[in-house]
Short mmCIF file of C-alpha atoms and ligand atoms in Angstrom, two decimals:
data_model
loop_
_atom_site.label_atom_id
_atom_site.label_comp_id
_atom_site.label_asym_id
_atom_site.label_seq_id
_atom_site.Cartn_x
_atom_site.Cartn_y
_atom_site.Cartn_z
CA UNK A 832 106.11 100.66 110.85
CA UNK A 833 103.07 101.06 108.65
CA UNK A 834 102.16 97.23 107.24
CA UNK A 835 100.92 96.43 103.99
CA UNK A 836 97.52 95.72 103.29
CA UNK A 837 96.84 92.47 101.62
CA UNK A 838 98.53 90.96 98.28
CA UNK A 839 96.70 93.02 95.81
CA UNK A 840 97.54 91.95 92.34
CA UNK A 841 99.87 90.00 90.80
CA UNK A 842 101.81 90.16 87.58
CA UNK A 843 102.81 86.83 85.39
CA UNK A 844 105.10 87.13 82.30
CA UNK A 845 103.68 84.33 80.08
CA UNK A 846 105.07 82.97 76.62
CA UNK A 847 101.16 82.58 75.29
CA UNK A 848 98.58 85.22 76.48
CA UNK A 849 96.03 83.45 73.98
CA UNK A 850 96.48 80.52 75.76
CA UNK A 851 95.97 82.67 79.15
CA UNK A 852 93.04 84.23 78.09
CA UNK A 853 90.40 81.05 77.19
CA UNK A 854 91.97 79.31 80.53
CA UNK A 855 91.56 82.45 82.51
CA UNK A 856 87.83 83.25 81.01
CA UNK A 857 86.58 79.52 80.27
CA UNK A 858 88.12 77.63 83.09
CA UNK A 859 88.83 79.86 85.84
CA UNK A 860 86.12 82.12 85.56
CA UNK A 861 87.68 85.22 85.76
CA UNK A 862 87.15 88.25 83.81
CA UNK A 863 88.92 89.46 80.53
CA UNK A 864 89.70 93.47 81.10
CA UNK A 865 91.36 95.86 79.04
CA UNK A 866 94.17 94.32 76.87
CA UNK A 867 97.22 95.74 74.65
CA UNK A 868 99.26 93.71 72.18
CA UNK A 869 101.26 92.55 75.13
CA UNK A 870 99.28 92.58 77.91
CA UNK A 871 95.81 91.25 79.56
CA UNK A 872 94.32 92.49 82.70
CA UNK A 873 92.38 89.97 84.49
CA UNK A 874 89.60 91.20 86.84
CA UNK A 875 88.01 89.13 89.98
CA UNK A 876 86.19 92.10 91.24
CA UNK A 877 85.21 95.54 90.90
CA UNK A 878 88.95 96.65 90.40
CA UNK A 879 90.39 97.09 86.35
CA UNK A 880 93.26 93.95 87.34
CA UNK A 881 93.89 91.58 90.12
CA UNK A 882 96.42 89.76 87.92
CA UNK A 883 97.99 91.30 85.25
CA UNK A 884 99.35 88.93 82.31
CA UNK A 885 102.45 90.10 80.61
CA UNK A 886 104.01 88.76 77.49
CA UNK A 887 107.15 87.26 77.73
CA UNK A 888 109.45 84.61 78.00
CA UNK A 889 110.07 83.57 81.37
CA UNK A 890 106.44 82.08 82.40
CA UNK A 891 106.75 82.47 85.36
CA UNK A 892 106.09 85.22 88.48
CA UNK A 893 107.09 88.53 87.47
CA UNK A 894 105.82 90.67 90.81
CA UNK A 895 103.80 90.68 93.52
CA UNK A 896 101.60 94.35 94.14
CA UNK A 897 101.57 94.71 98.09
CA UNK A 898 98.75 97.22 98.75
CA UNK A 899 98.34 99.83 101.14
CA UNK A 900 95.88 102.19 102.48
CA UNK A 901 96.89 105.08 101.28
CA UNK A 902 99.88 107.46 100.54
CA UNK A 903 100.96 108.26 104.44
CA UNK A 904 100.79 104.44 105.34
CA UNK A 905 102.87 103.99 101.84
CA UNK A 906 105.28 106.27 102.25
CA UNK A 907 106.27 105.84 105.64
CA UNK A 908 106.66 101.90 104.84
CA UNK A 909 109.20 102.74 101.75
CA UNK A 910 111.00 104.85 104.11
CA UNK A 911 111.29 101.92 107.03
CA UNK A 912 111.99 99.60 103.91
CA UNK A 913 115.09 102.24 103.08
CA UNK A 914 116.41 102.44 106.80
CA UNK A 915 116.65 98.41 106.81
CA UNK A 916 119.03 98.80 103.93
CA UNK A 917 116.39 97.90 101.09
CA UNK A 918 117.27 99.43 97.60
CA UNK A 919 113.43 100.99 96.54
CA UNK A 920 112.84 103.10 94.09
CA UNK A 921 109.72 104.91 92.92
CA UNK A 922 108.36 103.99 89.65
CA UNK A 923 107.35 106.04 86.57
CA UNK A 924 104.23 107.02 85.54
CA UNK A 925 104.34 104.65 82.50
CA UNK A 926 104.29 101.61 84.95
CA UNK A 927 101.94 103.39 86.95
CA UNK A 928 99.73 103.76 84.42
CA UNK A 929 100.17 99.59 83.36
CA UNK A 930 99.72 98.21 86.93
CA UNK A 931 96.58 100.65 87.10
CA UNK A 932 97.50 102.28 90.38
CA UNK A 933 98.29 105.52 92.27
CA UNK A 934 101.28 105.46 93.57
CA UNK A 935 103.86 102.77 93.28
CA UNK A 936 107.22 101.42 94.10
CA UNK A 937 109.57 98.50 93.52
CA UNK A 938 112.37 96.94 95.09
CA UNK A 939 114.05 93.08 94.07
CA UNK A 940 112.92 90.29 95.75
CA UNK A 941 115.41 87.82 97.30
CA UNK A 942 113.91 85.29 94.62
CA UNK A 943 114.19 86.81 91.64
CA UNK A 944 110.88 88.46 91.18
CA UNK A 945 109.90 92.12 91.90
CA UNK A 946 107.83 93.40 94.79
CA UNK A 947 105.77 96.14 94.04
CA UNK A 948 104.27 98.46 96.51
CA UNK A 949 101.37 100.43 95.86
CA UNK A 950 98.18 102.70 96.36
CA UNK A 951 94.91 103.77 94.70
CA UNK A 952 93.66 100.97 92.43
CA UNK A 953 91.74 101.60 89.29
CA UNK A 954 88.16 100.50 90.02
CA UNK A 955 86.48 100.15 87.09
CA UNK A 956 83.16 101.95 86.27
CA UNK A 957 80.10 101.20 87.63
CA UNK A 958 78.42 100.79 83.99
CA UNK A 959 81.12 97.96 84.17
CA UNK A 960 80.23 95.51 87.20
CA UNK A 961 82.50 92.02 87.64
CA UNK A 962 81.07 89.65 85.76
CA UNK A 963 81.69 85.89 85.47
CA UNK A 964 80.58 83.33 83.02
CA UNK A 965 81.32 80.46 84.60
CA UNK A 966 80.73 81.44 88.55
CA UNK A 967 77.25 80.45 89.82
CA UNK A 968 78.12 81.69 93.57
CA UNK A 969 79.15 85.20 94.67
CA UNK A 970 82.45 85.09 92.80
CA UNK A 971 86.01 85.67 94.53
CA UNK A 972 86.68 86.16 97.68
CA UNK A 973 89.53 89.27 97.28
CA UNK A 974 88.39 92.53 98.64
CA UNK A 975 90.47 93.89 102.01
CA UNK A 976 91.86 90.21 102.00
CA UNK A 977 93.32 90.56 98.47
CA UNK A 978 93.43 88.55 95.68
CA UNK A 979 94.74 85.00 97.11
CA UNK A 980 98.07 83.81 97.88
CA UNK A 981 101.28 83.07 96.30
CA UNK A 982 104.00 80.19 97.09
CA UNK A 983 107.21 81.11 95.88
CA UNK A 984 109.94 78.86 95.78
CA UNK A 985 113.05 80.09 98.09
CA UNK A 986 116.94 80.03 96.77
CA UNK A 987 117.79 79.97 100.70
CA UNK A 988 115.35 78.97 102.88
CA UNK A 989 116.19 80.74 106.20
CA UNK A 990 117.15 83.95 104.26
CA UNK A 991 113.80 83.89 102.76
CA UNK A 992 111.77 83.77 106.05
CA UNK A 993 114.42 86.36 107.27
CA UNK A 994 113.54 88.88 104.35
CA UNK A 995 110.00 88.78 104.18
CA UNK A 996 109.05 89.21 107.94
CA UNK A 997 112.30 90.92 109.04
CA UNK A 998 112.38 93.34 106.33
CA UNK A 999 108.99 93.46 104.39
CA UNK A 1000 107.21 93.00 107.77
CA UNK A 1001 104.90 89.97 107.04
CA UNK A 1002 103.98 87.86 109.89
CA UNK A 1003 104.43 84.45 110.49
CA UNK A 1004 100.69 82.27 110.39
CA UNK A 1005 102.12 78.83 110.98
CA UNK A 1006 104.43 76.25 109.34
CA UNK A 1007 103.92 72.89 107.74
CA UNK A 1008 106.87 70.54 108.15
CA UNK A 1009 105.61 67.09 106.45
CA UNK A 1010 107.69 64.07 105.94
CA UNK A 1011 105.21 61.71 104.45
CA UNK A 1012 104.72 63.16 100.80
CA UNK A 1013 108.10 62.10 99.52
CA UNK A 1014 110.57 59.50 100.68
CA UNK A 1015 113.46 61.09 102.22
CA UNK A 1016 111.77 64.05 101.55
CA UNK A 1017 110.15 66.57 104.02
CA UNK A 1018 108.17 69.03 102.50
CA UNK A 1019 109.11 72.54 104.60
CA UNK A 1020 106.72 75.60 104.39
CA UNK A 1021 106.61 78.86 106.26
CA UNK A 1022 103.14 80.82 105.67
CA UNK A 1023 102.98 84.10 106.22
CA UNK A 1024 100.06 86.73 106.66
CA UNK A 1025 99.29 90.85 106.26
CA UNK A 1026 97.53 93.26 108.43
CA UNK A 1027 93.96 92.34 106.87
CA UNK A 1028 94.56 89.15 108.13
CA UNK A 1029 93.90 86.16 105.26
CA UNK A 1030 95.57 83.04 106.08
CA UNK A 1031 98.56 83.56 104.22
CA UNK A 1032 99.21 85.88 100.92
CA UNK A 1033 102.59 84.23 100.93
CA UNK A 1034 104.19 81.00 101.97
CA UNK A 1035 107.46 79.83 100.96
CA UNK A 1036 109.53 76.36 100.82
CA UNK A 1037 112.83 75.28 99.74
CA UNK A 1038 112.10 73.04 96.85
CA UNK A 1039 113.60 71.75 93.61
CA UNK A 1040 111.72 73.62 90.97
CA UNK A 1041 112.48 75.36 87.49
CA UNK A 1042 109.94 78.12 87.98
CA UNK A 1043 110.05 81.06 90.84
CA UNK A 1044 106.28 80.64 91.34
CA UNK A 1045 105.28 76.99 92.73
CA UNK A 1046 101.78 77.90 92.49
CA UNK A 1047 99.27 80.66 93.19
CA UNK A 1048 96.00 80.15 94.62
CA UNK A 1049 92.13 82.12 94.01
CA UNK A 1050 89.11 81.84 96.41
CA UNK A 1051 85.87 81.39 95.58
CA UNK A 1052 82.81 82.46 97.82
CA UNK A 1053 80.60 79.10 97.04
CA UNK A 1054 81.90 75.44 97.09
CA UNK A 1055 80.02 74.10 94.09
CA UNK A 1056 82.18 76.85 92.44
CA UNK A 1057 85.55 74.51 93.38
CA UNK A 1058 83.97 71.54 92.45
CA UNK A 1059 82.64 72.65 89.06
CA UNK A 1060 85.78 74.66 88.07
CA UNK A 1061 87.15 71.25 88.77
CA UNK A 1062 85.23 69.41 86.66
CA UNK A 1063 85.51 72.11 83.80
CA UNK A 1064 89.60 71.25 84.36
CA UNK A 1065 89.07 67.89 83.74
CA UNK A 1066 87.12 68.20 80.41
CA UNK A 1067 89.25 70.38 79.24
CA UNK A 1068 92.20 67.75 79.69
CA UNK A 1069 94.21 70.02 81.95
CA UNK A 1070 97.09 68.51 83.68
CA UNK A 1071 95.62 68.16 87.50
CA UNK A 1072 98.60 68.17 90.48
CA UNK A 1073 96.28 67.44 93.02
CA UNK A 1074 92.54 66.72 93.08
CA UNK A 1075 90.30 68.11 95.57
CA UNK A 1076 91.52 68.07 99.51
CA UNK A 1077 91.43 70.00 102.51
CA UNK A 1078 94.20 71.66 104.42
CA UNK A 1079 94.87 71.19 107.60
CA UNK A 1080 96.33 75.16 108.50
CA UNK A 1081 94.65 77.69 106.11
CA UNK A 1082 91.30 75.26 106.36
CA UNK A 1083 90.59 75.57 102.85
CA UNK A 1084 88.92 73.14 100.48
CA UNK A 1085 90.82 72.93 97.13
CA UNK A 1086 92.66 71.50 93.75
CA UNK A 1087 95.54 72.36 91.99
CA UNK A 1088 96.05 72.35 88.33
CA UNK A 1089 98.96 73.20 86.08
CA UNK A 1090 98.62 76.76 83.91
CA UNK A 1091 99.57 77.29 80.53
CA UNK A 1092 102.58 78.84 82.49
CA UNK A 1093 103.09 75.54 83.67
CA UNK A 1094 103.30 76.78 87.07
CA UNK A 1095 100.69 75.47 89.71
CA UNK A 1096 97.53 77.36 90.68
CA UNK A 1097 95.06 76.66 93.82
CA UNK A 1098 91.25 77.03 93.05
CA UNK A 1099 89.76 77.20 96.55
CA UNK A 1100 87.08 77.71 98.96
CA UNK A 1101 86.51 78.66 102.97
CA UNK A 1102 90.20 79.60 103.71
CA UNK A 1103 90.45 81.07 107.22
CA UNK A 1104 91.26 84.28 108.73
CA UNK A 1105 93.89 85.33 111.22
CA UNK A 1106 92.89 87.55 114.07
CA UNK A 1107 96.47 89.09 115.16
CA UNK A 1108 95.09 89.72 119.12
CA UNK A 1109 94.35 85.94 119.29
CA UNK A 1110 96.26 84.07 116.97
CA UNK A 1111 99.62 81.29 118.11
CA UNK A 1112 101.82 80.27 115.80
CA UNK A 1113 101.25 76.79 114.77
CA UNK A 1114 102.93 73.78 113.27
CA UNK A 1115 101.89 71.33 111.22
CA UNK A 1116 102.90 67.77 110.34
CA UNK A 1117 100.49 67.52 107.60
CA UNK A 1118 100.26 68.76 104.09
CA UNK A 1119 96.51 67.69 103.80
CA UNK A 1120 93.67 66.41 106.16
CA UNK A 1121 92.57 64.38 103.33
CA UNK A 1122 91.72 64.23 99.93
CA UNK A 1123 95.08 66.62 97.56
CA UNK A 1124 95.81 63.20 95.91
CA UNK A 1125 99.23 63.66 93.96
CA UNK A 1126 98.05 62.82 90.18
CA UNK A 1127 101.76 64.58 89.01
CA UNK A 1128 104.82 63.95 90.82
CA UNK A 1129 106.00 67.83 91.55
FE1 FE2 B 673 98.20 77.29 98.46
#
């Protein structure tokens, strides 16, 4: 079976895209694209959108874009995807033309978003190089690893796991099980990686939560990056989760804040990458080495 790629973009369906756009831009750091009346392209790199924001109600995940090499490796995935009893269908040119890919198709995710597989991103032209206003390092870290990772929140846990390695092929990087965090509570998470290998592009846990999305996360290439995004957070009176910590699987240095989606996001740095010849599954009994100080109760 052909594998995806990495997680290449990622659409949200937010209530307030002007609120999304001076968060994205003035906080994050991330680049403003090409817009409609109803939707804004974000850019991290050299590609027209890494995460696409949609207007709408729900504010929460609307899809995930898996990515793949090219139309072969594509279509012989949808067709393994069919023979495993998936329901896929190709989409039109109008969506094509919105996600700004290639080729492209979509199939219901066992959590109530939409997965989206895809190739041939829109790069944008070279007149038009990535550019930050707030990044002093060497911006994201997305390229072949994509654009970050995603934490969705599972309806049934097992059946979750099931579904995305069994039929969407991911493979499993390790798995926190931590009891400490909550009394009575143990925090269960099963992280899970693509062929290009970053830690995880998606994790999932069974948690109590009103949104799909528990919390996305970006990579920067410089560590003052974290800490000054962090500090832009904070005078900006945005709602912080967790302050800065470390994590004890994926290795990476990080906060998380709330959006104006009011779902989480990660702002991180050094997360690590799987080598599939010499990699064991792990467990975990930690959320954190240190440092991810609760500041809201989740
Ligand atoms: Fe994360």
């Amino acid at each position: 079976m052909s594998e995806i790629q990495s997680l290449g973009y990622m659409v949200l369906e937010v209530s307030s895209l002007e609120n999304w756009r001076s968060f994205a831009a003035e906080l994050l750091g991330l680049q403003i694209g090409s817009c409609t009346d109803t939707v804004i392209n974000l850019r991290m790199d050299e590609r027209e959108q890494r995460i696409q924001l949609v207007q709408g109600e729900k504010d929460d995940l609307f899809a995930i874009g898996w990515e793949f090499k090219n139309l072969v490796d594509l279509n012989q995935y949808i067709e393994t995807l069919k023979s495993k009893g998936v329901v896929v269908n190709a989409a039109n040119e109008e969506l094509c033309l919105q996600r700004k890919v290639e080729s492209l198709y979509v199939c219901d995710d066992i959590n109530g978003y939409t997965n989206e597989f895809f190739t041939g991103p829109v790069y944008a032209p070279i007149s038009s190089p990535f550019y930050s206003s707030k990044l002093i390092g060497d911006g994201f870290e997305t390229g072949e690893l994509g654009l970050g990772h995603a934490l969705v929140v599972a309806r049934d846990y097992q059946a979750s796991v099931d579904f995305y390695t069994q039929k969407l092929g991911l493979k499993i990087t390790d798995y926190i099980r931590d009891s400490s965090v909550f009394p009575g509570v143990t925090v269960d998470a099963t992280f899970m990686h693509t062929k290009t290998g970053r830690h995880h592009s998606l994790a999932t846990a069974a948690m109590p939560s009103a949104k799909i999305l528990q919390h996305m996360m970006i990579q920067v290439k410089d560590l003052n990056d974290v800490g000054l995004a962090f500090d832009r957070m904070k005078a900006a009176n945005i709602p912080v989760i967790m302050g800065i910590g470390h994590h004890p699987n994926d290795k990476m240095v990080s906060f998380y804040i709330v959006t104006p989606s009011g779902f989480g996001l990660e702002f991180g740095f050094g997360g690590i990458v799987v080598d599939d010849n010499d990699w064991h599954v792990k467990t975990y009994q930690q959320l954190s080495d240190w440092g991810h100080e609760f500041q809201i109760k989740p």
